[in-house]
Amino acid sequence: MKAAISTRSLKICAVLWLVFVAGCIGSFAQDLSEIKASIKAKGQKWVAEETSVSVLPENEKKMRVGLMKPHLTGKEKLLSASAPATGLSSAVDLVSYVTPVRNQGSCGSCWAFATTAALESQLLIKNNTPLTDDNRAEQMLVSCSGAGSCSGGYIDSASNYIQATGLPTEPYFPYTTSNNACSNAVTGWQNDVQKVVKWSWVNTSPANLSALKTALATYGPLVTTMDVYADFFNYAGGVYEYSSGAYQGGHAILIVGYTDDPSVNGGGYFKVKNSWGTGWGSGGYFLIAYSQLNSPVYFGEWSIAYSIPDLPAAPAAPSSLVASAAASTQINLGWADGSVNEDGFKIERCSGAGCSSFAQIATVSSNVASYSDKSVAANTTYSYRVNSYNTGGSSSYTPTASATTPAPQPPSAPGSLSAAAASGTQINLKWADLSSNESGFKIERCEGVACSAFSQIATVAAGATSYSSAGLKSNTSYSYRVRAYITGADSAYSNAASATTQCTCSISPTSKSFAAAGGSATVTVTAPAGCAWTPVSNASWLTIQAQSTSSFTYTVAPITGARRTGSITISGQTHSVTQAKK
């Protein structure tokens, strides 16, 4: 029973769904048919079809607008509406200085896309880089400017932000079709911003056709506004005029051209870049008749022109470059400043006689005509060239100038080197530092009596006067010599000094205690054949009395105090002595 009911229910649902879909399709078809009929009845010259926007649900369509009308004081200064002295051209098309069509998606951010597009076009014009994509981050306006959000925004507030702060390139804050948080922008975006030097109102209602055409021809693409009605979502080509449908909201777009055409209502039409993607309109663009400036569309009612200052002329080249070696580690440059508008000078260098692979090593400020290169090596040839620069570009280079650094003056040799065995594996060195400019000392050593085949074993810092040579062989003669050095030069050697490491031996006993009256004792020493050794007392009350090849005898004087300790050293081994009263 349950299975039968379930099957019947599914069949009923399927029928209802088909009826619903058919009704929806019929509704779309009827709406489009009504629009087309209205266009025909009014003799308009545009084409309505289903587009990537018209097929969206009603709430999604409304997210494609989002302009908030500016709140003006009435004191705003407008750009002059007068035509250039040579008169206005009958057509202007700036599409080659317009970046690709973007898609704002389901976010009421048209205001951010229109103002960002105007900045991008200004950069292409001023840098003379047509047909390129200087893609700036609309998300920065949505998330950081305070000019609006996905619920709508103001073109004047957005323009203030672009003038004061500027916009970085898209990778610093990719568009997310959401309000997002400003903190999510990539760190360092402030170092990659572009700004407009100023912006001005062209129209603040009602729209003035001559002002729009003049500003477009003078300043480039303009931020402007319009009121959107339902029929506009179906625009697929031709010159748009409002035909039918309900008001949907305010919209911000970019005017990129105009054409005078007596066959069109109002005498011509504008070419406009939209932000609904390339699946709408004519690849994302639309044409709109001049007549729509005063229709319910109110096209151009609020219009803004951006400007970026013209770049200055590149500066003249410097001349008379001279290079001279001031020291083994410094070359001084001097040149004649041939320009009055440079921002500074770039210094380039290459090394080696006849070199040509120049690389920039420094810049100096405007009006500076000298530089000291202190990063050079001694006894080396360097070549230099210099040019001037400003925001308009760089000058040509000076003729090349070369100089060769001299060999450095070596430091004075250390003196009074001495060597003393500290144990069976270590010899300690001492010397006198007789130089004031060394970078350090190099220590050399050879092995064997009267040896001469020295090799470097270590370096020590400037000002050092000692070194411990460890890891040596027992009962072996070593000779040493030391010299001071700086980069590129060594001093003469010190005198040679020799020492023989002590024997490695064993002793027995290693300690002994005595009564207050003192006494004597013998210590047995076991050492390799031929190994010389000598006991050394560290206390006056311990006296070495006799020494043989395998032992020595010492005496201990009577004690006058309560207790004392001492020791005797034999080739690094220690025999400890303790004496105390009972």
Coordinates of C-alpha atoms in Angstrom, one line a residue:
M1 CA 0.0 0.0 0.0
K2 CA 2.8 2.4 0.9
A3 CA 4.6 1.6 -2.3
A4 CA 1.5 2.3 -4.4
I5 CA 0.9 5.7 -2.7
S6 CA 4.5 6.6 -3.2
T7 CA 4.5 5.8 -6.9
R8 CA 1.3 7.8 -7.5
S9 CA 2.7 10.7 -5.5
L10 CA 5.8 10.7 -7.7
K11 CA 3.7 10.7 -10.9
I12 CA 1.6 13.7 -9.6
C13 CA 4.8 15.6 -8.7
A14 CA 6.3 15.0 -12.1
V15 CA 3.1 16.3 -13.9
L16 CA 3.0 19.4 -11.7
W17 CA 6.7 20.1 -12.3
L18 CA 6.2 19.9 -16.1
V19 CA 3.3 22.3 -15.8
F20 CA 5.4 24.7 -13.7
V21 CA 8.3 24.6 -16.2
A22 CA 6.0 25.1 -19.2
G23 CA 4.4 28.0 -17.4
C24 CA 7.8 29.6 -16.7
I25 CA 9.0 29.1 -20.3
G26 CA 5.8 30.6 -21.5
S27 CA 6.2 33.5 -19.2
F28 CA 9.8 34.2 -20.5
A29 CA 8.7 33.9 -24.1
Q30 CA 5.7 36.2 -23.5
D31 CA 7.9 38.8 -21.8
L32 CA 10.4 38.8 -24.6
S33 CA 7.6 38.8 -27.2
E34 CA 6.1 41.9 -25.5
I35 CA 9.4 43.7 -25.5
K36 CA 10.0 42.9 -29.2
A37 CA 6.4 44.1 -30.0
S38 CA 7.0 47.3 -28.1
I39 CA 10.3 48.0 -29.9
K40 CA 8.6 47.4 -33.2
A41 CA 5.6 49.6 -32.4
K42 CA 7.9 52.5 -31.4
G43 CA 10.1 52.2 -34.4
Q44 CA 13.3 51.7 -32.3
K45 CA 16.5 50.3 -33.6
W46 CA 17.7 47.7 -31.1
V47 CA 17.4 43.9 -30.7
A48 CA 16.0 42.1 -27.7
E49 CA 16.8 38.5 -27.0
E50 CA 17.3 36.2 -24.0
T51 CA 20.7 37.1 -22.5
S52 CA 22.9 35.8 -19.7
V53 CA 21.2 38.3 -17.5
S54 CA 17.6 38.2 -18.7
V55 CA 17.3 34.5 -17.8
L56 CA 18.3 35.1 -14.2
P57 CA 15.8 35.0 -11.3
E58 CA 14.3 38.5 -10.5
N59 CA 16.4 38.9 -7.3
E60 CA 19.6 38.0 -9.2
K61 CA 18.8 40.6 -11.9
K62 CA 18.4 43.3 -9.3
M63 CA 21.9 42.5 -8.0
R64 CA 23.3 43.7 -11.4
V65 CA 22.5 47.3 -10.5
G66 CA 23.4 49.1 -7.3
L67 CA 24.1 52.8 -8.0
M68 CA 23.3 55.2 -5.1
K69 CA 22.6 58.7 -6.4
P70 CA 25.1 61.3 -5.2
H71 CA 24.1 63.7 -2.5
L72 CA 25.3 67.0 -3.9
T73 CA 25.5 70.5 -2.4
G74 CA 24.7 72.3 -5.6
K75 CA 28.1 74.1 -5.5
E76 CA 30.0 71.5 -7.5
K77 CA 32.1 73.0 -10.3
L78 CA 31.5 71.3 -13.7
L79 CA 33.9 71.0 -16.5
S80 CA 33.4 73.4 -19.3
A81 CA 30.8 72.2 -21.9
S82 CA 32.5 74.2 -24.7
A83 CA 33.9 72.2 -27.7
P84 CA 37.6 72.3 -28.5
A85 CA 38.9 75.1 -30.7
T86 CA 39.0 72.8 -33.7
G87 CA 35.5 71.6 -33.1
L88 CA 34.1 68.2 -32.1
S89 CA 34.6 65.2 -34.2
S90 CA 31.5 63.5 -35.5
A91 CA 32.7 60.2 -33.8
V92 CA 35.1 59.1 -31.1
D93 CA 35.9 55.5 -30.3
L94 CA 38.3 54.8 -27.4
V95 CA 37.8 51.0 -27.1
S96 CA 41.5 50.4 -27.8
Y97 CA 42.2 52.2 -24.5
V98 CA 39.6 50.2 -22.5
T99 CA 40.4 47.1 -20.5
P100 CA 38.4 43.9 -21.1
V101 CA 34.8 43.6 -20.0
R102 CA 34.4 42.4 -16.4
N103 CA 31.5 40.7 -14.6
Q104 CA 30.3 42.1 -11.3
G105 CA 28.2 39.0 -10.8
S106 CA 25.5 38.9 -8.1
C107 CA 26.8 41.9 -6.2
G108 CA 25.5 45.5 -6.6
S109 CA 29.1 46.8 -7.3
C110 CA 28.5 48.4 -10.7
W111 CA 29.7 51.7 -9.1
A112 CA 33.1 50.1 -8.2
F113 CA 33.5 48.5 -11.7
A114 CA 32.7 51.7 -13.5
T115 CA 35.2 53.9 -11.5
T116 CA 37.9 51.2 -11.7
A117 CA 37.4 50.9 -15.5
A118 CA 37.9 54.7 -15.8
L119 CA 41.2 54.5 -13.9
E120 CA 42.3 51.6 -16.0
S121 CA 41.6 53.5 -19.2
Q122 CA 43.4 56.6 -18.0
L123 CA 46.5 54.5 -17.3
L124 CA 46.4 53.0 -20.9
I125 CA 46.0 56.5 -22.4
K126 CA 48.7 58.2 -20.3
N127 CA 51.2 55.3 -20.7
N128 CA 50.3 54.9 -24.4
T129 CA 49.7 51.2 -24.0
P130 CA 46.5 50.4 -26.0
L131 CA 45.0 47.0 -26.2
T132 CA 46.5 45.9 -22.9
D133 CA 44.9 45.0 -19.5
D134 CA 46.1 47.0 -16.5
N135 CA 43.7 45.1 -14.3
R136 CA 43.0 47.0 -11.0
A137 CA 41.2 45.6 -7.9
E138 CA 37.5 46.5 -7.7
Q139 CA 37.3 44.5 -4.5
M140 CA 39.4 47.2 -2.8
L141 CA 36.6 49.7 -3.4
V142 CA 33.9 47.2 -2.2
S143 CA 35.8 46.2 1.0
C144 CA 38.1 49.2 1.9
S145 CA 36.9 52.5 0.5
G146 CA 33.7 53.1 2.5
A147 CA 32.1 54.2 -0.8
G148 CA 29.7 51.2 -0.8
S149 CA 29.2 47.5 -0.8
C150 CA 27.4 44.7 -2.7
S151 CA 24.2 46.6 -1.6
G152 CA 25.2 49.6 -3.7
G153 CA 27.6 52.5 -3.7
Y154 CA 28.5 56.1 -4.8
I155 CA 30.7 56.9 -7.8
D156 CA 31.8 60.2 -6.2
S157 CA 33.0 58.6 -3.0
A158 CA 34.7 55.8 -5.0
S159 CA 36.5 58.5 -7.0
N160 CA 37.7 60.2 -3.9
Y161 CA 39.2 56.9 -2.7
I162 CA 41.0 56.4 -6.1
Q163 CA 42.4 59.9 -5.9
A164 CA 43.6 59.7 -2.3
T165 CA 44.6 56.1 -1.9
G166 CA 44.6 54.5 -5.4
L167 CA 44.0 50.9 -6.5
P168 CA 46.5 48.0 -6.6
T169 CA 46.5 45.4 -9.3
E170 CA 43.9 42.6 -9.2
P171 CA 46.2 39.9 -7.6
Y172 CA 46.5 41.9 -4.4
F173 CA 42.7 41.6 -3.8
P174 CA 40.9 39.4 -6.3
Y175 CA 37.2 40.1 -6.8
T176 CA 35.0 37.7 -4.8
T177 CA 31.4 38.8 -5.6
S178 CA 31.0 39.6 -1.8
N179 CA 31.7 42.4 0.6
N180 CA 34.7 40.6 2.0
A181 CA 37.0 42.1 4.7
C182 CA 39.6 44.7 3.9
S183 CA 42.1 42.8 6.0
N184 CA 42.1 40.0 3.4
A185 CA 44.0 42.2 0.9
V186 CA 47.5 40.9 0.3
T187 CA 50.1 42.6 2.4
G188 CA 52.1 45.3 0.5
W189 CA 49.2 46.4 -1.8
Q190 CA 50.0 50.0 -1.0
N191 CA 53.2 49.7 -2.9
D192 CA 51.5 48.9 -6.2
V193 CA 48.7 51.5 -6.4
Q194 CA 47.8 53.9 -9.2
K195 CA 45.8 57.0 -8.6
V196 CA 44.1 59.8 -10.5
V197 CA 45.5 63.3 -9.9
K198 CA 41.9 64.7 -9.9
W199 CA 38.4 64.1 -11.0
S200 CA 35.6 66.4 -12.0
W201 CA 31.9 66.4 -12.6
V202 CA 30.9 66.6 -16.2
N203 CA 27.1 66.5 -15.5
T204 CA 25.1 66.6 -12.2
S205 CA 21.6 66.5 -13.7
P206 CA 20.3 67.2 -16.2
A207 CA 22.7 65.7 -18.7
N208 CA 24.3 67.9 -21.2
L209 CA 25.1 66.2 -24.5
S210 CA 27.8 68.7 -25.6
A211 CA 29.5 68.4 -22.2
L212 CA 29.6 64.6 -22.4
K213 CA 31.0 64.6 -26.0
T214 CA 33.6 67.3 -25.2
A215 CA 34.8 65.6 -21.9
L216 CA 35.0 62.2 -23.7
A217 CA 37.1 63.6 -26.5
T218 CA 39.3 65.6 -24.0
Y219 CA 39.8 63.3 -21.0
G220 CA 38.9 59.8 -22.3
P221 CA 36.3 57.3 -21.0
L222 CA 33.8 58.7 -18.5
V223 CA 32.1 57.2 -15.5
T224 CA 28.4 57.8 -15.9
T225 CA 25.0 56.6 -14.7
M226 CA 21.6 55.5 -16.0
D227 CA 18.3 54.2 -14.7
V228 CA 17.7 50.5 -15.7
Y229 CA 14.3 49.1 -16.7
A230 CA 13.4 45.5 -17.2
D231 CA 13.7 45.6 -21.0
F232 CA 17.4 46.5 -20.7
F233 CA 18.3 43.0 -19.4
N234 CA 17.3 41.7 -22.8
Y235 CA 19.5 44.0 -24.8
A236 CA 21.4 42.1 -27.5
G237 CA 22.4 44.7 -30.1
G238 CA 21.6 47.9 -31.9
V239 CA 21.0 51.4 -30.4
Y240 CA 19.0 51.1 -27.1
E241 CA 16.1 53.3 -26.2
Y242 CA 13.7 52.6 -23.3
S243 CA 10.8 50.5 -24.6
S244 CA 8.9 48.9 -21.8
G245 CA 9.2 47.3 -18.3
A246 CA 9.4 48.3 -14.7
Y247 CA 12.2 50.3 -13.0
Q248 CA 15.0 48.1 -11.7
G249 CA 17.5 50.5 -10.1
G250 CA 20.4 52.9 -10.8
H251 CA 23.4 51.7 -12.7
A252 CA 27.0 52.9 -13.2
I253 CA 28.8 52.3 -16.5
L254 CA 31.7 53.6 -18.6
I255 CA 31.2 55.8 -21.8
V256 CA 33.9 54.9 -24.3
G257 CA 32.7 56.6 -27.5
Y258 CA 30.0 58.4 -29.4
T259 CA 28.8 58.6 -33.0
D260 CA 26.7 61.4 -34.5
D261 CA 24.0 59.8 -36.6
P262 CA 20.9 61.8 -37.8
S263 CA 19.0 58.5 -38.3
V264 CA 19.0 57.8 -34.6
N265 CA 16.7 59.6 -32.1
G266 CA 18.5 62.5 -30.6
G267 CA 21.0 62.6 -33.5
G268 CA 23.4 59.9 -32.5
Y269 CA 24.4 57.4 -29.8
F270 CA 27.0 56.6 -27.2
K271 CA 29.1 53.4 -27.0
V272 CA 29.2 52.1 -23.4
K273 CA 31.1 49.4 -21.5
N274 CA 29.0 47.4 -19.0
S275 CA 30.1 45.1 -16.2
W276 CA 27.7 42.2 -16.8
G277 CA 30.2 40.0 -18.6
T278 CA 30.6 39.3 -22.4
G279 CA 27.4 37.1 -22.5
W280 CA 25.2 40.2 -22.4
G281 CA 24.8 42.8 -25.0
S282 CA 27.4 43.1 -27.8
G283 CA 30.3 41.3 -26.1
G284 CA 29.5 43.3 -22.9
Y285 CA 29.1 46.7 -24.7
F286 CA 25.9 48.5 -25.6
L287 CA 24.9 51.5 -27.8
I288 CA 22.4 54.0 -26.4
A289 CA 20.7 56.9 -28.2
Y290 CA 21.4 60.5 -27.4
S291 CA 17.6 60.8 -26.8
Q292 CA 18.0 58.7 -23.6
L293 CA 19.7 61.7 -21.8
N294 CA 16.2 63.1 -21.3
S295 CA 14.1 59.9 -21.2
P296 CA 13.1 57.9 -18.1
V297 CA 16.6 56.3 -18.4
Y298 CA 18.3 59.6 -17.6
F299 CA 21.5 58.4 -19.2
G300 CA 24.5 60.6 -18.3
E301 CA 22.7 62.3 -15.5
W302 CA 25.8 61.9 -13.2
S303 CA 29.1 61.8 -15.1
I304 CA 32.7 62.0 -14.0
A305 CA 35.9 62.6 -15.9
Y306 CA 39.3 61.4 -14.5
S307 CA 42.7 62.9 -15.4
I308 CA 46.3 61.8 -14.8
P309 CA 49.0 64.4 -15.2
D310 CA 51.0 64.2 -18.5
L311 CA 54.4 62.8 -18.0
P312 CA 57.3 65.3 -18.3
A313 CA 59.8 65.1 -21.1
A314 CA 62.7 62.8 -20.4
P315 CA 65.7 64.7 -19.1
A316 CA 68.8 65.5 -21.1
A317 CA 71.8 63.3 -20.6
P318 CA 74.7 64.1 -18.2
S319 CA 78.2 64.5 -19.8
S320 CA 81.9 64.7 -19.0
L321 CA 82.0 61.6 -16.8
V322 CA 85.3 61.2 -15.0
A323 CA 86.5 58.2 -12.9
S324 CA 89.5 58.2 -10.7
A325 CA 90.8 55.7 -8.1
A326 CA 91.0 57.3 -4.7
A327 CA 92.3 54.2 -2.9
S328 CA 92.5 50.4 -3.5
T329 CA 88.9 50.2 -2.3
Q330 CA 87.4 53.4 -3.7
I331 CA 86.8 55.0 -7.1
N332 CA 85.3 58.6 -7.3
L333 CA 83.0 59.7 -10.1
G334 CA 82.1 63.2 -11.3
W335 CA 80.0 64.4 -14.2
A336 CA 78.3 67.5 -15.6
D337 CA 74.5 67.8 -15.0
G338 CA 73.0 68.6 -18.4
S339 CA 69.3 68.7 -17.4
V340 CA 67.0 70.9 -15.3
N341 CA 64.2 68.4 -14.8
E342 CA 65.8 65.2 -13.7
D343 CA 64.6 63.3 -10.6
G344 CA 68.0 61.8 -10.1
F345 CA 70.9 59.9 -11.8
K346 CA 71.5 56.2 -12.2
I347 CA 75.1 54.9 -12.0
E348 CA 76.0 51.7 -13.8
R349 CA 79.3 49.7 -13.6
C350 CA 81.1 46.7 -15.1
S351 CA 84.4 45.2 -14.1
G352 CA 87.4 44.1 -16.2
A353 CA 89.3 45.7 -19.0
G354 CA 87.0 46.3 -22.0
C355 CA 83.9 45.1 -20.1
S356 CA 80.4 45.8 -21.4
S357 CA 78.0 44.0 -19.1
F358 CA 76.9 47.1 -17.1
A359 CA 74.6 46.8 -14.0
Q360 CA 73.1 49.5 -11.9
I361 CA 74.9 50.0 -8.6
A362 CA 73.4 53.2 -7.2
T363 CA 71.2 56.2 -7.7
V364 CA 71.7 59.8 -6.5
S365 CA 69.3 62.7 -6.2
S366 CA 68.7 65.5 -8.7
N367 CA 71.5 68.1 -9.0
V368 CA 74.1 65.7 -7.5
A369 CA 77.0 65.3 -9.9
S370 CA 79.4 63.0 -8.0
Y371 CA 79.5 59.5 -6.5
S372 CA 82.1 57.5 -4.5
D373 CA 82.1 53.8 -5.3
K374 CA 83.4 52.0 -2.2
S375 CA 82.4 48.5 -3.2
V376 CA 85.4 47.9 -5.5
A377 CA 88.3 45.5 -5.2
A378 CA 92.0 46.3 -5.2
N379 CA 94.1 46.1 -8.4
T380 CA 91.0 45.9 -10.7
T381 CA 89.7 47.9 -13.6
Y382 CA 86.1 49.2 -13.5
S383 CA 84.1 51.1 -16.2
Y384 CA 81.1 53.4 -15.5
R385 CA 78.3 55.1 -17.2
V386 CA 75.6 57.5 -15.9
N387 CA 72.2 58.7 -17.1
S388 CA 69.5 60.9 -15.7
Y389 CA 65.8 60.0 -15.2
N390 CA 62.4 61.3 -14.2
T391 CA 58.8 60.0 -14.4
G392 CA 58.9 60.7 -18.2
G393 CA 61.8 58.4 -18.8
S394 CA 65.6 58.1 -18.8
S395 CA 68.2 60.0 -20.8
S396 CA 70.9 58.4 -22.9
Y397 CA 74.1 57.4 -21.1
T398 CA 77.3 59.4 -20.7
P399 CA 80.4 58.1 -22.5
T400 CA 82.1 55.3 -20.5
A401 CA 84.8 56.3 -18.0
S402 CA 87.2 53.8 -16.5
A403 CA 89.7 53.6 -13.6
T404 CA 91.9 50.9 -12.1
T405 CA 92.3 50.6 -8.3
P406 CA 95.9 50.3 -7.1
A407 CA 97.2 47.3 -5.2
P408 CA 96.6 47.9 -1.4
Q409 CA 99.4 49.0 0.9
P410 CA 100.2 45.9 3.0
P411 CA 100.2 46.2 6.8
S412 CA 103.4 46.0 8.9
A413 CA 104.7 42.6 9.9
P414 CA 104.0 41.3 13.5
G415 CA 107.1 40.9 15.7
S416 CA 108.6 39.1 18.7
L417 CA 106.9 35.8 17.9
S418 CA 107.4 33.2 20.7
A419 CA 106.3 29.5 21.0
A420 CA 106.0 27.5 24.3
A421 CA 104.8 23.9 24.8
A422 CA 101.7 23.8 27.0
S423 CA 101.3 20.0 26.9
G424 CA 102.0 16.9 24.8
T425 CA 99.4 18.2 22.2
Q426 CA 99.5 22.0 22.3
I427 CA 101.9 24.8 21.7
N428 CA 101.0 28.4 22.6
L429 CA 102.1 31.4 20.4
K430 CA 102.5 35.1 21.3
W431 CA 103.5 38.0 19.1
A432 CA 103.5 41.8 19.0
D433 CA 100.9 43.6 16.7
L434 CA 102.9 46.3 14.9
S435 CA 100.2 47.3 12.3
S436 CA 97.2 49.6 12.6
N437 CA 95.3 48.6 9.4
E438 CA 95.3 44.8 9.3
S439 CA 92.2 42.8 8.8
G440 CA 93.7 39.9 10.7
F441 CA 96.7 37.5 11.0
K442 CA 97.5 34.3 9.1
I443 CA 99.4 31.6 11.1
E444 CA 101.6 29.1 9.4
R445 CA 103.3 26.0 10.7
C446 CA 105.8 23.2 9.8
E447 CA 106.8 20.0 11.6
G448 CA 110.3 18.8 12.5
V449 CA 113.6 20.3 13.7
A450 CA 114.8 23.0 11.3
C451 CA 111.7 22.5 9.0
S452 CA 110.9 25.0 6.3
A453 CA 107.8 23.7 4.4
F454 CA 105.3 26.0 6.1
S455 CA 101.5 25.9 5.4
Q456 CA 98.7 28.1 6.8
I457 CA 96.8 26.5 9.6
A458 CA 94.6 29.4 10.9
T459 CA 93.6 33.1 10.7
V460 CA 92.7 35.3 13.7
A461 CA 91.1 38.7 13.9
A462 CA 92.7 42.1 13.8
G463 CA 94.3 43.0 17.1
A464 CA 94.9 39.4 18.2
T465 CA 98.4 38.7 19.7
S466 CA 98.1 35.0 20.6
Y467 CA 97.1 31.6 19.3
S468 CA 96.9 28.1 20.7
S469 CA 98.0 25.4 18.3
A470 CA 96.3 22.2 19.4
G471 CA 96.0 18.6 18.2
L472 CA 99.8 18.1 17.9
K473 CA 102.0 15.1 18.2
S474 CA 103.7 14.3 21.5
N475 CA 107.5 15.1 21.8
T476 CA 107.6 16.7 18.4
S477 CA 109.3 19.9 17.2
Y478 CA 107.1 22.5 15.4
S479 CA 108.0 25.9 13.9
Y480 CA 105.7 28.8 13.4
R481 CA 105.5 32.2 11.6
V482 CA 102.8 34.8 11.4
R483 CA 101.9 37.7 9.0
A484 CA 99.2 40.4 9.0
Y485 CA 96.9 40.8 6.0
I486 CA 94.3 43.1 4.5
T487 CA 92.1 42.3 1.4
G488 CA 94.5 42.0 -1.5
A489 CA 97.8 42.3 0.4
D490 CA 99.9 40.5 3.1
S491 CA 102.6 41.8 5.3
A492 CA 106.1 40.3 5.6
Y493 CA 106.5 37.3 8.0
S494 CA 107.3 37.6 11.6
N495 CA 110.4 35.8 12.9
A496 CA 110.1 32.0 13.1
A497 CA 109.6 30.5 16.6
S498 CA 109.9 26.8 17.5
A499 CA 108.9 24.6 20.4
T500 CA 108.7 20.9 21.1
T501 CA 105.6 19.4 22.6
Q502 CA 105.9 17.7 25.9
C503 CA 106.2 13.9 26.2
T504 CA 103.1 11.8 26.9
C505 CA 104.0 9.9 30.0
S506 CA 102.6 8.4 33.2
I507 CA 103.6 8.9 36.9
S508 CA 103.3 6.9 40.1
P509 CA 102.1 7.8 42.6
T510 CA 100.0 10.8 41.5
S511 CA 99.7 12.2 45.0
K512 CA 101.3 12.0 48.5
S513 CA 100.6 13.3 52.0
F514 CA 103.2 14.5 54.5
A515 CA 103.2 15.2 58.2
A516 CA 104.1 18.6 59.7
A517 CA 107.8 17.7 59.9
G518 CA 108.0 17.2 56.1
G519 CA 110.2 14.6 54.4
S520 CA 111.0 13.3 50.9
A521 CA 109.5 11.0 48.3
T522 CA 110.3 9.5 44.9
V523 CA 108.0 9.6 41.9
T524 CA 108.4 7.0 39.1
V525 CA 108.0 8.4 35.6
T526 CA 107.3 6.1 32.6
A527 CA 108.0 7.8 29.3
P528 CA 108.7 6.8 25.7
A529 CA 112.4 6.2 24.8
G530 CA 114.2 9.4 24.0
C531 CA 111.5 11.5 25.5
A532 CA 112.9 14.4 27.6
W533 CA 111.0 15.4 30.7
T534 CA 111.6 17.8 33.6
P535 CA 109.6 18.0 36.9
V536 CA 108.5 21.5 37.8
S537 CA 107.4 22.5 41.3
N538 CA 104.8 25.1 41.9
A539 CA 105.7 25.8 45.6
S540 CA 108.8 26.9 47.3
W541 CA 108.4 24.3 50.0
L542 CA 108.6 21.5 47.4
T543 CA 112.2 21.0 46.2
I544 CA 113.3 18.7 43.4
Q545 CA 116.4 16.9 44.7
A546 CA 117.4 14.5 42.0
Q547 CA 116.3 13.1 38.6
S548 CA 117.1 9.9 36.8
T549 CA 115.8 8.5 33.4
S550 CA 112.8 6.9 35.2
S551 CA 112.2 8.8 38.4
F552 CA 112.8 11.9 40.5
T553 CA 113.1 12.7 44.2
Y554 CA 111.7 15.7 46.0
T555 CA 111.7 17.0 49.6
V556 CA 109.0 18.7 51.6
A557 CA 110.0 21.4 54.1
P558 CA 108.5 21.4 57.7
I559 CA 105.1 23.1 57.9
T560 CA 104.6 26.3 60.0
G561 CA 100.8 26.6 59.5
A562 CA 98.0 24.1 59.9
R563 CA 97.7 22.8 56.3
R564 CA 99.0 23.4 52.7
T565 CA 98.8 21.8 49.3
G566 CA 101.1 22.0 46.2
S567 CA 102.0 20.1 43.1
I568 CA 104.8 19.0 40.7
T569 CA 104.1 18.9 36.9
I570 CA 105.8 16.3 34.7
S571 CA 105.0 16.6 30.9
G572 CA 101.5 17.6 31.6
Q573 CA 101.0 15.1 34.4
T574 CA 100.4 16.4 38.0
H575 CA 101.7 14.9 41.2
S576 CA 99.7 16.5 44.1
V577 CA 101.2 17.0 47.6
T578 CA 99.3 17.6 50.9
Q579 CA 100.9 18.5 54.2
A580 CA 99.1 19.0 57.6
K581 CA 99.6 19.0 61.3
K582 CA 98.0 16.2 63.2

